């Protein structure tokens, strides 16, 4: 039997504050801006907000490089603003999950400023320092943001490890003081009333001893799942310790971002007898269109492979762990551009993709603008891009002789700025995001795609997402039912059932722009007249032979 938990029954909405809503005209979204839009989110019906980092930061990686964990970044507002946000959210029955970025800090964090001063500084061992090897880096690891993962520091003549940018030095979790500092800081926020943490690359915090060379460092980061710093030797010990000292004392939601994690490991991270985390963000389904060289090495999207991956997660975690469900976040291209048709069938395919995900088992996450069917962006000039990962990659590839068009093509498909263009609120200048000049340009399609239009149009993606959220509240089968895949080998249809006691849902989606005709398999044997729960097309009577229109999604419910 599965235990019932509020975080299993919730829908989470992610806010990337820089791009959400600017209240003071400086071109950067802020906390008072979020407060002004809470009623919009209440209308959508979400239960929890995951707020990307709002802590003090020099913004090398837009807040994922934190220089003070206990203060709010000036550009976003003050601690009073943050407290007001929490109060206004709680008043509306919305919970707040904060981002916890503790694999690394900013190089401007006071600990690192001390650490780099001398080899015997008390903070030296807070980070991972090594002498060079024969005048070169200590090993061949590559940073996720291009180049070596090591930075030479002249003051002491040693290198420090940074899996991300050189302004994001990795913390040394082997050091007990580091762990205690992190736990204290977590309690600081929990005691202020936050309802959970999304933990940034938390499966990176334990590195293998001796930090050996990797056999294939290139692209090692997110595709091949490096055994050197992902799911390392002490990871479970650290998370259990964190759980014992902090998490277990509060009724909160915890989700660990974990590149390279597989279902069996996720069971260890999320199993209820394990006392670690509630759920993880796995990456297998969003890495599906990446080749062996990493995310920029584009591969075509394959629906059969997607079914294999998502079904494996659904089946293996059933009654053993808990899934998180997501298509989008601030690191991923927009799903309607990636798997749907962001032109003629934008609205319809966005709804289909929402259905496909929200009818699965797990806690769904909606990324800002996904509920509007926001799309990828194509800026002509590299100068309009802001993301450090994109800019570093461009430089590295251009220096290696790759041509401009080819590099831009991969940015259009995979760049993180696709997700980071400002939220499109209305058809006024800069999509109503700011009265000033936005820190990153707005997607030019904002005249058509914006929240004001979506709220007015009862057939919008917004209203459809609202319904998906409501259905989850009304039907416990969506939360707790068992998942079974149908037509495993069908190249264009993704269909499955969910079963709880004597009830069943039949979820049918056409992931293509062509009609698809299906004959229901014998195991589908409704004992009551199937009723439509939701559909993005004209309602069709149930029959054993049925044709799905382009990008159609339908969900039937019946007894068995
Ligand atoms: C994952 C975050 O989601 C991403 O935005 C960030 O760049 C890296 N972790 C490093 O913190």
Coordinates of C-alpha atoms and ligand atoms in Angstrom, one line a residue:
X1 CA 0.0 0.0 0.0
X2 CA 1.2 3.5 -0.8
X3 CA 1.3 6.1 1.9
X4 CA -0.5 9.3 1.3
X5 CA 1.5 12.5 1.4
X6 CA 0.6 16.1 0.5
X7 CA 3.6 16.4 -1.8
X8 CA 2.4 13.4 -3.8
X9 CA -1.0 15.1 -4.4
X10 CA 0.5 18.5 -5.2
X11 CA 1.3 20.3 -8.5
X12 CA 4.4 22.5 -8.4
X13 CA 5.0 25.6 -10.4
X14 CA 8.6 26.8 -11.0
X15 CA 9.4 30.5 -11.0
X16 CA 12.7 31.7 -12.5
X17 CA 12.5 35.1 -10.8
X18 CA 14.8 37.0 -13.2
X19 CA 12.3 36.4 -16.0
X20 CA 9.0 36.3 -14.2
X21 CA 7.7 39.9 -13.5
X22 CA 9.6 43.1 -13.0
X23 CA 7.8 45.5 -10.6
X24 CA 10.4 48.4 -10.5
X25 CA 11.3 48.9 -14.2
X26 CA 15.0 47.8 -13.9
X27 CA 14.5 45.1 -16.5
X28 CA 14.9 42.3 -14.0
X29 CA 12.1 40.3 -12.5
X30 CA 11.8 40.6 -8.7
X31 CA 10.1 39.4 -5.5
X32 CA 7.5 42.2 -5.3
X33 CA 6.7 41.2 -9.0
X34 CA 6.0 37.6 -7.9
X35 CA 3.7 38.9 -5.2
X36 CA 1.7 40.8 -7.8
X37 CA 1.2 37.7 -9.8
X38 CA 0.2 35.3 -7.0
X39 CA -3.5 35.6 -7.9
X40 CA -2.7 34.5 -11.4
X41 CA -1.1 31.3 -10.0
X42 CA -3.9 30.8 -7.6
X43 CA -6.3 30.9 -10.6
X44 CA -4.2 28.2 -12.3
X45 CA -4.6 26.1 -9.2
X46 CA -1.0 25.1 -8.3
X47 CA -0.2 24.1 -4.8
X48 CA 3.5 24.8 -4.5
X49 CA 6.0 27.3 -6.0
X50 CA 9.6 26.2 -6.5
X51 CA 11.5 29.5 -6.6
X52 CA 14.9 29.4 -8.4
X53 CA 17.6 31.1 -6.3
X54 CA 17.0 34.5 -4.9
X55 CA 20.0 34.7 -2.7
X56 CA 22.9 37.1 -2.9
X57 CA 24.9 36.3 -6.0
X58 CA 27.3 38.0 -8.5
X59 CA 25.1 36.2 -11.2
X60 CA 27.7 34.4 -13.1
X61 CA 25.1 31.7 -13.5
X62 CA 22.0 33.7 -12.7
X63 CA 21.9 33.0 -9.0
X64 CA 23.2 29.4 -9.0
X65 CA 26.4 30.9 -7.8
X66 CA 25.6 32.0 -4.2
X67 CA 27.7 34.5 -2.3
X68 CA 25.5 34.7 0.8
X69 CA 23.0 32.0 1.6
X70 CA 21.2 34.1 4.2
X71 CA 20.5 37.2 2.2
X72 CA 18.4 38.2 -0.7
X73 CA 19.9 39.5 -4.0
X74 CA 19.4 43.3 -4.2
X75 CA 18.0 43.1 -7.7
X76 CA 15.2 40.8 -6.4
X77 CA 14.4 42.9 -3.3
X78 CA 14.9 42.6 0.4
X79 CA 14.4 40.0 3.1
X80 CA 11.2 41.9 4.1
X81 CA 9.9 41.4 0.5
X82 CA 10.7 37.7 0.7
X83 CA 8.9 37.4 4.1
X84 CA 5.9 39.2 2.6
X85 CA 6.0 36.8 -0.4
X86 CA 5.9 33.8 2.0
X87 CA 3.0 35.3 3.9
X88 CA 1.0 36.2 0.8
X89 CA 1.6 32.7 -0.5
X90 CA 0.6 31.0 2.7
X91 CA -2.5 33.2 2.9
X92 CA -3.5 31.7 -0.5
X93 CA -2.7 28.2 0.5
X94 CA 0.4 28.0 -1.7
X95 CA 3.6 26.5 -0.3
X96 CA 7.1 27.7 -1.0
X97 CA 10.0 25.4 -2.0
X98 CA 13.4 27.2 -2.1
X99 CA 16.4 26.2 -4.3
X100 CA 19.2 24.8 -2.3
X101 CA 22.5 25.1 -4.1
X102 CA 25.2 23.4 -2.0
X103 CA 27.4 21.5 -4.4
X104 CA 29.2 24.7 -4.9
X105 CA 29.1 28.4 -3.8
X106 CA 30.2 31.5 -5.6
X107 CA 33.9 32.3 -5.6
X108 CA 32.7 35.5 -3.9
X109 CA 31.3 33.6 -1.0
X110 CA 33.1 34.6 2.3
X111 CA 34.2 30.9 2.7
X112 CA 36.0 30.9 -0.6
X113 CA 37.5 34.3 -0.2
X114 CA 39.1 32.9 2.9
X115 CA 39.9 29.5 1.4
X116 CA 42.0 30.9 -1.4
X117 CA 44.1 33.1 0.9
X118 CA 46.5 30.4 2.2
X119 CA 47.0 26.7 2.4
X120 CA 46.5 26.8 6.2
X121 CA 43.5 29.0 6.3
X122 CA 40.7 27.4 8.4
X123 CA 38.4 27.6 5.4
X124 CA 41.0 26.0 3.0
X125 CA 39.4 22.6 3.3
X126 CA 35.9 23.9 2.6
X127 CA 36.7 23.5 -1.1
X128 CA 38.6 20.9 -3.2
X129 CA 42.2 22.1 -3.8
X130 CA 44.9 20.1 -5.5
X131 CA 48.4 20.8 -6.7
X132 CA 49.0 20.5 -10.5
X133 CA 50.3 17.4 -12.1
X134 CA 53.4 18.0 -14.1
X135 CA 52.5 21.6 -14.5
X136 CA 49.0 20.8 -15.7
X137 CA 45.5 20.4 -14.1
X138 CA 45.2 17.7 -11.4
X139 CA 43.0 15.5 -13.7
X140 CA 41.3 15.6 -17.1
X141 CA 37.7 16.4 -15.9
X142 CA 35.8 18.9 -18.0
X143 CA 33.5 21.5 -16.6
X144 CA 29.8 21.4 -17.6
X145 CA 30.3 24.9 -18.9
X146 CA 33.3 24.0 -21.2
X147 CA 37.0 23.8 -20.6
X148 CA 38.8 22.1 -17.6
X149 CA 37.0 21.6 -14.3
X150 CA 40.0 23.0 -12.6
X151 CA 41.1 26.6 -12.1
X152 CA 44.6 27.6 -11.2
X153 CA 44.9 30.1 -8.3
X154 CA 48.1 32.1 -8.2
X155 CA 48.0 33.0 -4.5
X156 CA 48.8 29.5 -3.4
X157 CA 49.8 27.9 -6.6
X158 CA 47.1 25.2 -6.5
X159 CA 44.0 24.4 -8.5
X160 CA 40.4 24.3 -7.2
X161 CA 37.7 22.1 -8.6
X162 CA 34.6 23.6 -10.3
X163 CA 32.2 21.2 -12.1
X164 CA 30.3 24.3 -13.3
X165 CA 31.8 27.8 -14.0
X166 CA 35.1 28.9 -12.5
X167 CA 33.1 31.2 -10.4
X168 CA 31.3 28.2 -8.9
X169 CA 33.9 26.3 -6.8
X170 CA 32.7 22.9 -5.5
X171 CA 32.3 22.6 -1.8
X172 CA 34.2 19.8 0.0
X173 CA 31.5 17.7 1.6
X174 CA 34.1 15.4 3.2
X175 CA 34.6 18.3 5.7
X176 CA 32.2 17.9 8.5
X177 CA 32.2 21.7 9.1
X178 CA 30.9 22.3 5.6
X179 CA 28.0 19.9 6.2
X180 CA 27.2 21.5 9.6
X181 CA 27.2 25.0 8.0
X182 CA 24.8 23.8 5.3
X183 CA 22.5 22.1 7.8
X184 CA 22.4 25.3 9.9
X185 CA 21.6 27.4 6.9
X186 CA 18.8 25.0 5.9
X187 CA 17.3 25.3 9.4
X188 CA 17.5 29.1 9.1
X189 CA 15.1 29.0 6.1
X190 CA 12.9 26.2 7.4
X191 CA 12.4 28.1 10.6
X192 CA 11.3 31.1 8.6
X193 CA 8.6 28.8 7.3
X194 CA 9.6 27.5 3.9
X195 CA 8.0 24.2 2.8
X196 CA 10.8 22.4 1.2
X197 CA 13.9 22.4 -1.0
X198 CA 14.8 21.7 -4.6
X199 CA 18.4 20.6 -4.3
X200 CA 20.7 21.6 -7.1
X201 CA 22.8 18.7 -8.5
X202 CA 22.7 17.2 -5.1
X203 CA 24.0 13.8 -6.3
X204 CA 27.3 15.5 -7.1
X205 CA 28.3 16.3 -3.6
X206 CA 30.3 13.1 -3.0
X207 CA 33.4 12.7 -5.2
X208 CA 35.4 9.6 -5.6
X209 CA 38.6 9.4 -3.5
X210 CA 41.8 10.5 -5.3
X211 CA 39.9 12.1 -8.2
X212 CA 41.3 10.0 -11.0
X213 CA 41.3 10.8 -14.7
X214 CA 38.1 9.9 -16.5
X215 CA 38.6 7.6 -19.5
X216 CA 36.3 9.8 -21.7
X217 CA 36.1 13.2 -20.1
X218 CA 34.5 14.8 -23.2
X219 CA 30.8 15.0 -22.7
X220 CA 31.2 12.9 -19.6
X221 CA 29.1 15.3 -17.6
X222 CA 25.5 14.7 -18.4
X223 CA 25.3 12.0 -20.9
X224 CA 27.5 9.1 -19.8
X225 CA 26.7 9.7 -16.2
X226 CA 30.1 10.1 -14.6
X227 CA 30.9 7.7 -11.8
X228 CA 33.5 10.1 -10.5
X229 CA 31.2 12.8 -9.1
X230 CA 27.7 11.6 -9.6
X231 CA 26.1 9.3 -7.0
X232 CA 29.5 9.1 -5.4
X233 CA 30.6 6.8 -2.6
X234 CA 29.3 8.8 0.4
X235 CA 26.2 10.3 -1.2
X236 CA 23.7 8.2 0.8
X237 CA 25.5 8.7 4.0
X238 CA 25.5 12.5 3.5
X239 CA 21.8 12.6 2.6
X240 CA 20.8 10.4 5.5
X241 CA 22.8 12.6 7.8
X242 CA 21.0 15.7 6.3
X243 CA 17.7 14.0 6.7
X244 CA 18.4 13.1 10.4
X245 CA 19.7 16.5 11.3
X246 CA 17.3 18.6 9.3
X247 CA 14.7 17.2 7.0
X248 CA 13.1 14.7 9.3
X249 CA 12.2 17.6 11.7
X250 CA 9.9 19.3 9.2
X251 CA 6.9 18.3 7.1
X252 CA 8.4 19.4 3.8
X253 CA 8.8 18.6 0.1
X254 CA 12.3 17.6 -1.0
X255 CA 13.4 17.0 -4.6
X256 CA 17.0 16.3 -5.6
X257 CA 18.2 17.4 -9.1
X258 CA 20.2 14.4 -10.2
X259 CA 21.8 14.2 -13.6
X260 CA 22.8 10.6 -14.5
X261 CA 20.5 8.9 -12.0
X262 CA 18.8 5.6 -12.9
X263 CA 15.6 4.1 -11.4
X264 CA 17.3 1.7 -9.0
X265 CA 19.4 4.5 -7.6
X266 CA 16.4 6.7 -7.4
X267 CA 14.7 4.0 -5.2
X268 CA 17.6 4.3 -2.8
X269 CA 17.2 8.1 -2.8
X270 CA 13.4 8.2 -2.4
X271 CA 12.3 4.9 -0.8
X272 CA 10.3 5.7 2.4
X273 CA 12.5 3.4 4.5
X274 CA 15.6 5.2 3.3
X275 CA 15.2 8.5 5.0
X276 CA 16.7 10.6 2.3
X277 CA 14.6 12.6 -0.2
X278 CA 11.0 12.6 -1.4
X279 CA 11.8 12.5 -5.1
X280 CA 14.4 13.2 -7.7
X281 CA 14.6 15.0 -11.0
X282 CA 16.0 12.4 -13.4
X283 CA 17.4 13.4 -16.8
X284 CA 17.0 10.4 -19.1
X285 CA 13.9 11.6 -20.9
X286 CA 15.4 15.1 -21.6
X287 CA 18.7 13.7 -22.7
X288 CA 17.0 11.6 -25.3
X289 CA 18.0 14.0 -28.1
X290 CA 21.6 14.3 -27.0
X291 CA 24.5 12.3 -28.6
X292 CA 27.6 10.9 -27.0
X293 CA 29.3 14.3 -27.1
X294 CA 26.7 15.8 -24.8
X295 CA 23.7 18.1 -25.1
X296 CA 24.9 20.1 -28.1
X297 CA 25.4 16.9 -30.1
X298 CA 21.9 16.8 -31.6
X299 CA 20.0 13.6 -32.2
X300 CA 16.5 13.1 -33.5
X301 CA 13.8 12.5 -31.0
X302 CA 12.5 9.0 -30.8
X303 CA 9.0 8.3 -29.3
X304 CA 9.6 4.6 -28.8
X305 CA 12.7 5.4 -26.7
X306 CA 10.8 8.1 -24.8
X307 CA 8.1 5.5 -23.9
X308 CA 10.8 3.0 -22.8
X309 CA 12.4 5.6 -20.5
X310 CA 9.3 7.1 -18.9
X311 CA 7.7 3.7 -18.5
X312 CA 10.7 2.3 -16.8
X313 CA 10.6 5.1 -14.3
X314 CA 6.9 4.7 -13.8
X315 CA 7.1 0.9 -13.3
X316 CA 10.3 0.6 -11.3
X317 CA 9.4 3.3 -8.8
X318 CA 5.8 2.1 -8.3
X319 CA 5.3 1.5 -4.5
X320 CA 9.0 1.8 -4.0
X321 CA 9.9 5.5 -4.5
X322 CA 8.3 8.5 -6.0
X323 CA 8.6 10.2 -9.4
X324 CA 8.7 13.9 -10.3
X325 CA 7.2 14.7 -13.7
X326 CA 8.6 17.5 -15.8
X327 CA 9.1 18.6 -19.4
X328 CA 10.5 21.9 -18.7
X329 CA 12.6 24.0 -16.4
X330 CA 15.1 26.9 -16.7
X331 CA 17.7 24.6 -18.2
X332 CA 15.5 22.9 -20.9
X333 CA 14.2 24.1 -24.2
X334 CA 10.4 24.6 -24.4
X335 CA 8.6 21.3 -24.7
X336 CA 6.1 22.5 -27.4
X337 CA 9.0 23.3 -29.7
X338 CA 10.9 20.2 -28.7
X339 CA 8.3 17.5 -29.0
X340 CA 5.2 19.3 -30.3
X341 CA 4.5 21.5 -33.3
X342 CA 5.1 25.1 -32.2
X343 CA 3.5 26.5 -35.4
X344 CA 0.2 25.3 -36.8
X345 CA -0.7 23.0 -33.8
X346 CA 1.0 24.9 -31.0
X347 CA -2.1 25.0 -28.7
X348 CA -3.2 21.5 -29.5
X349 CA 0.2 19.9 -29.2
X350 CA 1.0 21.8 -25.9
X351 CA -2.2 20.4 -24.4
X352 CA -1.4 16.9 -25.6
X353 CA 2.0 17.1 -24.0
X354 CA 0.5 18.4 -20.8
X355 CA -2.0 15.4 -20.8
X356 CA 0.7 12.9 -21.4
X357 CA 2.7 14.0 -18.4
X358 CA 0.0 15.0 -16.0
X359 CA -1.8 11.7 -16.2
X360 CA 1.3 9.8 -15.0
X361 CA 2.3 8.9 -11.5
X362 CA 4.4 11.4 -9.7
X363 CA 4.4 15.1 -8.7
X364 CA 4.1 17.3 -11.8
X365 CA 6.2 20.4 -12.2
X366 CA 5.1 23.3 -14.5
X367 CA 7.7 25.8 -15.6
X368 CA 6.6 29.4 -16.0
X369 CA 5.1 30.0 -19.4
X370 CA 4.5 26.3 -20.1
X371 CA 0.9 26.9 -19.1
X372 CA 0.7 29.4 -22.0
X373 CA 2.4 27.1 -24.5
X374 CA 5.5 29.4 -24.7
X375 CA 8.0 28.4 -27.4
X376 CA 11.7 28.4 -28.0
X377 CA 13.3 31.6 -29.3
X378 CA 15.7 32.2 -32.2
X379 CA 17.8 35.3 -31.7
X380 CA 19.8 36.1 -34.8
X381 CA 22.8 37.5 -33.0
X382 CA 24.8 35.8 -30.4
X383 CA 24.9 39.1 -28.5
X384 CA 21.2 38.6 -27.5
X385 CA 22.1 35.5 -25.6
X386 CA 22.9 35.7 -21.9
X387 CA 23.5 32.1 -20.6
X388 CA 27.0 31.3 -19.6
X389 CA 26.8 27.7 -20.7
X390 CA 25.7 28.8 -24.2
X391 CA 28.3 31.6 -24.5
X392 CA 31.2 29.4 -23.3
X393 CA 30.2 26.6 -25.6
X394 CA 30.0 29.0 -28.6
X395 CA 33.5 30.3 -27.9
X396 CA 35.0 26.8 -27.5
X397 CA 33.3 25.5 -30.7
X398 CA 34.2 28.6 -32.7
X399 CA 37.8 28.4 -31.6
X400 CA 37.8 24.8 -32.7
X401 CA 36.7 25.9 -36.2
X402 CA 33.0 25.0 -36.2
X403 CA 30.9 27.4 -38.3
X404 CA 28.6 30.0 -36.9
X405 CA 25.4 28.6 -38.4
X406 CA 26.0 25.2 -37.1
X407 CA 26.6 26.4 -33.6
X408 CA 23.6 28.7 -33.7
X409 CA 21.4 25.7 -34.8
X410 CA 22.3 23.8 -31.7
X411 CA 21.6 26.9 -29.6
X412 CA 18.2 27.2 -31.1
X413 CA 17.4 23.6 -30.3
X414 CA 19.0 23.3 -26.9
X415 CA 20.1 26.6 -25.4
X416 CA 18.9 27.4 -21.9
X417 CA 17.9 30.9 -22.9
X418 CA 14.9 29.3 -24.7
X419 CA 13.4 28.9 -21.3
X420 CA 14.6 32.2 -19.9
X421 CA 13.0 34.8 -22.1
X422 CA 10.6 36.9 -20.1
X423 CA 7.2 35.6 -19.1
X424 CA 4.7 36.9 -21.6
X425 CA 2.0 38.7 -19.7
X426 CA 0.2 40.8 -22.4
X427 CA 0.6 42.3 -25.8
X428 CA 2.2 45.6 -24.6
X429 CA 5.8 46.4 -25.1
X430 CA 8.2 43.7 -23.7
X431 CA 5.2 41.5 -23.2
X432 CA 4.2 43.5 -20.1
X433 CA 7.2 41.9 -18.3
X434 CA 8.9 45.2 -17.5
X435 CA 8.5 49.0 -18.0
X436 CA 12.2 49.2 -18.6
X437 CA 14.6 47.4 -20.9
X438 CA 14.6 43.6 -20.2
X439 CA 17.8 41.9 -19.2
X440 CA 17.1 39.4 -22.1
X441 CA 14.9 40.1 -25.1
X442 CA 11.3 39.0 -25.1
X443 CA 10.3 36.3 -27.6
X444 CA 8.8 38.2 -30.5
X445 CA 5.7 36.0 -30.5
X446 CA 4.4 37.7 -27.3
X447 CA 1.6 39.5 -29.2
X448 CA -0.1 36.3 -29.8
X449 CA 1.1 34.1 -26.9
X450 CA 0.5 35.9 -23.6
X451 CA -1.3 35.4 -20.3
X452 CA -3.9 38.1 -20.9
X453 CA -5.1 36.3 -24.1
X454 CA -4.9 32.9 -22.5
X455 CA -7.1 33.9 -19.6
X456 CA -9.8 35.3 -22.0
X457 CA -9.8 32.3 -24.2
X458 CA -11.6 29.3 -22.7
X459 CA -9.8 27.0 -25.2
X460 CA -6.3 28.2 -24.2
X461 CA -3.5 26.0 -23.0
X462 CA -3.9 27.9 -19.6
X463 CA -7.4 26.7 -19.1
X464 CA -6.5 23.2 -20.2
X465 CA -3.6 23.1 -17.6
X466 CA -6.0 24.4 -15.0
X467 CA -8.3 21.5 -15.7
X468 CA -5.4 19.0 -15.6
X469 CA -4.6 20.3 -12.1
X470 CA -8.2 20.1 -11.0
X471 CA -8.5 16.5 -12.2
X472 CA -5.6 15.5 -10.1
X473 CA -7.4 16.9 -7.1
X474 CA -10.6 15.1 -7.9
X475 CA -9.4 11.7 -8.9
X476 CA -7.0 9.8 -6.7
X477 CA -6.4 7.3 -9.4
X478 CA -4.2 10.0 -11.1
X479 CA -2.1 10.2 -8.0
X480 CA -2.0 6.6 -6.9
X481 CA -3.1 4.4 -9.8
X482 CA -0.7 1.8 -11.4
X483 CA 0.7 2.7 -14.8
X484 CA 0.7 0.2 -17.7
X485 CA 2.0 1.1 -21.2
X486 CA 0.0 0.2 -24.3
X487 CA 1.4 -0.2 -27.9
X488 CA 5.0 -0.2 -26.8
X489 CA 6.3 -0.3 -30.4
X490 CA 3.9 2.3 -32.0
X491 CA 6.1 5.1 -33.4
X492 CA 3.5 7.9 -33.0
X493 CA 1.1 7.0 -30.2
X494 CA 1.8 7.2 -26.6
X495 CA -0.9 5.5 -24.6
X496 CA -1.2 4.0 -21.2
X497 CA -3.7 3.0 -18.5
X498 CA -3.8 3.9 -14.8
X499 CA -5.5 1.4 -12.5
X500 CA -6.7 1.8 -8.9
X501 CA -9.1 -0.8 -7.4
X502 CA -11.9 -1.3 -9.9
X503 CA -11.3 1.9 -11.8
X504 CA -9.2 2.6 -14.9
X505 CA -8.1 5.5 -16.9
X506 CA -7.2 5.2 -20.5
X507 CA -4.8 7.9 -21.7
X508 CA -4.4 8.2 -25.5
X509 CA -2.1 10.7 -27.1
X510 CA -1.1 11.2 -30.7
X511 CA 2.5 12.5 -30.8
X512 CA 2.4 13.4 -34.5
X513 CA 0.8 15.7 -37.0
X514 CA -1.0 12.8 -38.8
X515 CA -4.2 10.8 -37.8
X516 CA -3.5 7.5 -36.2
X517 CA -6.0 4.6 -36.1
X518 CA -5.9 2.1 -33.3
X519 CA -7.7 -1.1 -32.3
X520 CA -7.9 -1.4 -28.6
X521 CA -6.2 -4.5 -27.2
X522 CA -8.2 -7.2 -25.5
X523 CA -6.9 -6.3 -22.0
X524 CA -9.0 -3.1 -22.1
X525 CA -12.4 -4.3 -20.9
X526 CA -14.5 -1.5 -19.6
X527 CA -17.4 -2.6 -17.4
X528 CA -19.1 0.8 -17.4
X529 CA -19.6 3.3 -20.2
X530 CA -16.2 5.1 -20.6
X531 CA -16.6 8.8 -19.8
X532 CA -14.2 11.4 -21.2
X533 CA -12.2 13.1 -18.4
X534 CA -10.4 15.6 -20.6
X535 CA -9.6 16.0 -24.3
X536 CA -8.1 18.6 -26.6
X537 CA -10.4 17.7 -29.5
X538 CA -14.0 17.2 -30.2
X539 CA -15.4 14.6 -27.8
X540 CA -15.7 11.3 -29.5
X541 CA -17.8 8.4 -28.4
X542 CA -15.8 5.4 -27.1
X543 CA -15.3 2.6 -29.5
X544 CA -12.8 -0.3 -29.8
X545 CA -11.5 1.1 -33.1
X546 CA -10.7 4.7 -32.9
X547 CA -8.8 7.4 -34.8
X548 CA -6.8 10.0 -33.0
X549 CA -6.5 13.3 -34.9
X550 CA -3.2 15.1 -35.2
X551 CA -1.8 15.8 -31.7
X552 CA -5.0 14.6 -30.1
X553 CA -5.1 13.7 -26.4
X554 CA -8.0 11.9 -24.7
X555 CA -8.5 10.4 -21.3
X556 CA -11.3 8.0 -20.6
X557 CA -12.4 6.7 -17.2
X558 CA -14.4 3.6 -16.5
X559 CA -14.8 0.7 -14.1
X560 CA -13.3 -2.7 -14.6
Ligands
LIG1 C1 21.6 23.0 -12.2 C2 20.8 24.2 -12.4 O1 19.5 23.9 -12.7 C3 21.5 25.0 -13.5 O2 20.8 26.2 -13.9 C4 22.9 25.4 -12.9 O3 23.6 26.1 -13.9 C5 23.7 24.2 -12.4 N1 22.9 23.3 -11.7 C6 24.8 24.7 -11.5 O4 24.2 25.2 -10.3

